PDB file of C-alpha atoms in Angstrom:
ATOM      1  CA  UNK G   1      47.746 -74.943 -76.064  1.00 56.00           C
ATOM      2  CA  UNK G   2      49.411 -73.080 -73.137  1.00 59.00           C
ATOM      3  CA  UNK G   3      53.173 -73.049 -73.087  1.00 59.00           C
ATOM      4  CA  UNK G   4      55.211 -74.223 -70.135  1.00 57.00           C
ATOM      5  CA  UNK G   5      55.930 -70.628 -69.313  1.00 56.00           C
ATOM      6  CA  UNK G   6      52.228 -69.820 -69.190  1.00 58.00           C
ATOM      7  CA  UNK G   7      51.470 -72.904 -67.090  1.00 59.00           C
ATOM      8  CA  UNK G   8      54.103 -72.064 -64.476  1.00 58.00           C
ATOM      9  CA  UNK G   9      54.420 -68.290 -64.166  1.00 56.00           C
ATOM     10  CA  UNK G  10      56.392 -68.616 -60.922  1.00 59.00           C
ATOM     11  CA  UNK G  11      58.959 -70.759 -62.723  1.00 54.00           C
ATOM     12  CA  UNK G  12      59.226 -68.029 -65.307  1.00 56.00           C
ATOM     13  CA  UNK G  13      59.914 -65.485 -62.591  1.00 57.00           C
ATOM     14  CA  UNK G  14      62.753 -67.666 -61.320  1.00 57.00           C
ATOM     15  CA  UNK G  15      64.233 -68.292 -64.762  1.00 58.00           C
ATOM     16  CA  UNK G  16      63.253 -65.358 -66.954  1.00 57.00           C
ATOM     17  CA  UNK G  17      65.946 -65.961 -69.539  1.00 56.00           C
ATOM     18  CA  UNK G  18      64.690 -69.464 -70.398  1.00 57.00           C
ATOM     19  CA  UNK G  19      61.136 -68.239 -70.594  1.00 54.00           C
ATOM     20  CA  UNK G  20      62.024 -65.213 -72.689  1.00 55.00           C
ATOM     21  CA  UNK G  21      63.998 -67.382 -75.076  1.00 53.00           C
ATOM     22  CA  UNK G  22      61.201 -69.884 -75.518  1.00 56.00           C
ATOM     23  CA  UNK G  23      58.087 -67.694 -75.637  1.00 55.00           C
ATOM     24  CA  UNK G  24      58.890 -64.140 -74.647  1.00 54.00           C
ATOM     25  CA  UNK G  25      55.856 -64.047 -72.385  1.00 52.00           C
ATOM     26  CA  UNK G  26      57.420 -63.528 -68.963  1.00 52.00           C
ATOM     27  CA  UNK G  27      59.868 -61.112 -67.425  1.00 50.00           C
ATOM     28  CA  UNK G  28      60.893 -60.012 -63.965  1.00 50.00           C
ATOM     29  CA  UNK G  29      59.853 -56.412 -64.486  1.00 50.00           C
ATOM     30  CA  UNK G  30      56.206 -55.478 -64.323  1.00 54.00           C
ATOM     31  CA  UNK G  31      54.514 -53.167 -66.784  1.00 60.00           C
ATOM     32  CA  UNK G  32      54.450 -50.477 -64.094  1.00 63.00           C
ATOM     33  CA  UNK G  33      58.202 -50.759 -63.606  1.00 67.00           C
ATOM     34  CA  UNK G  34      58.745 -50.649 -67.360  1.00 65.00           C
ATOM     35  CA  UNK G  35      56.566 -47.552 -67.663  1.00 66.00           C
ATOM     36  CA  UNK G  36      58.396 -45.873 -64.773  1.00 68.00           C
ATOM     37  CA  UNK G  37      61.743 -46.546 -66.448  1.00 70.00           C
ATOM     38  CA  UNK G  38      60.464 -45.118 -69.735  1.00 67.00           C
ATOM     39  CA  UNK G  39      59.230 -41.960 -68.008  1.00 66.00           C
ATOM     40  CA  UNK G  40      62.517 -41.569 -66.139  1.00 68.00           C
ATOM     41  CA  UNK G  41      64.488 -41.945 -69.363  1.00 65.00           C
ATOM     42  CA  UNK G  42      62.306 -39.403 -71.153  1.00 62.00           C
ATOM     43  CA  UNK G  43      62.575 -36.811 -68.392  1.00 61.00           C
ATOM     44  CA  UNK G  44      66.278 -37.249 -67.702  1.00 60.00           C
ATOM     45  CA  UNK G  45      67.467 -36.262 -71.162  1.00 56.00           C
ATOM     46  CA  UNK G  46      69.805 -33.289 -71.065  1.00 59.00           C
ATOM     47  CA  UNK G  47      68.547 -30.020 -72.527  1.00 59.00           C
ATOM     48  CA  UNK G  48      69.424 -29.457 -76.140  1.00 62.00           C
ATOM     49  CA  UNK G  49      72.494 -27.360 -76.766  1.00 59.00           C
ATOM     50  CA  UNK G  50      71.971 -24.022 -78.468  1.00 53.00           C
ATOM     51  CA  UNK G  51      72.261 -24.459 -82.240  1.00 72.00           C
ATOM     52  CA  UNK G  52      74.799 -21.642 -82.594  1.00 80.00           C
ATOM     53  CA  UNK G  53      78.066 -20.841 -80.908  1.00 91.00           C
ATOM     54  CA  UNK G  54      77.872 -17.812 -78.642  1.00 93.00           C
ATOM     55  CA  UNK G  55      80.315 -15.857 -80.799  1.00 92.00           C
ATOM     56  CA  UNK G  56      77.978 -16.192 -83.810  1.00 93.00           C
ATOM     57  CA  UNK G  57      74.670 -15.508 -82.070  1.00 94.00           C
ATOM     58  CA  UNK G  58      72.971 -12.095 -82.200  1.00 96.00           C
ATOM     59  CA  UNK G  59      75.274 -10.381 -84.720  1.00 96.00           C
ATOM     60  CA  UNK G  60      73.119  -7.225 -84.856  1.00 97.00           C
ATOM     61  CA  UNK G  61      73.209  -6.485 -81.132  1.00 97.00           C
ATOM     62  CA  UNK G  62      76.834  -7.588 -80.936  1.00 97.00           C
ATOM     63  CA  UNK G  63      77.858  -5.066 -83.605  1.00 97.00           C
ATOM     64  CA  UNK G  64      75.969  -2.236 -81.872  1.00 97.00           C
ATOM     65  CA  UNK G  65      77.484  -3.191 -78.504  1.00 98.00           C
ATOM     66  CA  UNK G  66      81.023  -3.399 -79.901  1.00 97.00           C
ATOM     67  CA  UNK G  67      80.773  -0.051 -81.721  1.00 97.00           C
ATOM     68  CA  UNK G  68      79.496   1.627 -78.569  1.00 98.00           C
ATOM     69  CA  UNK G  69      82.290   0.201 -76.433  1.00 97.00           C
ATOM     70  CA  UNK G  70      84.953   1.264 -78.966  1.00 97.00           C
ATOM     71  CA  UNK G  71      83.572   4.785 -79.399  1.00 97.00           C
ATOM     72  CA  UNK G  72      82.380   5.625 -75.860  1.00 97.00           C
ATOM     73  CA  UNK G  73      83.835   3.045 -73.486  1.00 96.00           C
ATOM     74  CA  UNK G  74      82.179   0.157 -71.671  1.00 96.00           C
ATOM     75  CA  UNK G  75      80.896   2.240 -68.773  1.00 96.00           C
ATOM     76  CA  UNK G  76      78.669   4.283 -71.161  1.00 97.00           C
ATOM     77  CA  UNK G  77      77.153   1.298 -73.003  1.00 97.00           C
ATOM     78  CA  UNK G  78      75.023  -0.390 -70.364  1.00 97.00           C
ATOM     79  CA  UNK G  79      71.867  -0.402 -72.505  1.00 97.00           C
ATOM     80  CA  UNK G  80      73.617  -1.879 -75.538  1.00 97.00           C
ATOM     81  CA  UNK G  81      75.282  -4.553 -73.402  1.00 97.00           C
ATOM     82  CA  UNK G  82      71.958  -5.404 -71.734  1.00 98.00           C
ATOM     83  CA  UNK G  83      70.237  -5.709 -75.124  1.00 98.00           C
ATOM     84  CA  UNK G  84      72.946  -8.058 -76.378  1.00 97.00           C
ATOM     85  CA  UNK G  85      72.737 -10.210 -73.237  1.00 97.00           C
ATOM     86  CA  UNK G  86      68.939 -10.378 -73.575  1.00 97.00           C
ATOM     87  CA  UNK G  87      69.333 -11.535 -77.174  1.00 97.00           C
ATOM     88  CA  UNK G  88      71.826 -14.230 -76.128  1.00 96.00           C
ATOM     89  CA  UNK G  89      69.442 -15.494 -73.430  1.00 96.00           C
ATOM     90  CA  UNK G  90      66.638 -15.596 -75.989  1.00 95.00           C
ATOM     91  CA  UNK G  91      68.899 -17.795 -78.152  1.00 93.00           C
ATOM     92  CA  UNK G  92      69.297 -20.212 -75.227  1.00 93.00           C
ATOM     93  CA  UNK G  93      72.623 -19.166 -73.738  1.00 94.00           C
ATOM     94  CA  UNK G  94      73.072 -18.795 -69.992  1.00 93.00           C
ATOM     95  CA  UNK G  95      74.843 -15.467 -69.589  1.00 91.00           C
TER      96      UNK G  95
END
């Protein structure tokens, strides 16, 4: 036996809350609109934060960089600094 909502789909469009309460068969949004909203929600999620803090990431290259800077000075440690920055980028940091 068809429900009142199924008999009068235009009525359901006018009063979706009554229809949804009684049968849950009508709504104002189409399946295309619902799918578009789902896709938008899935693609608009922010990127995941790196799992580590930047001070704790890449301890090996950080130690080498720091020792070089202390012993020789920053201007002589370009390679070590570049290696540490590359490691940080690989870990997901924007440096």
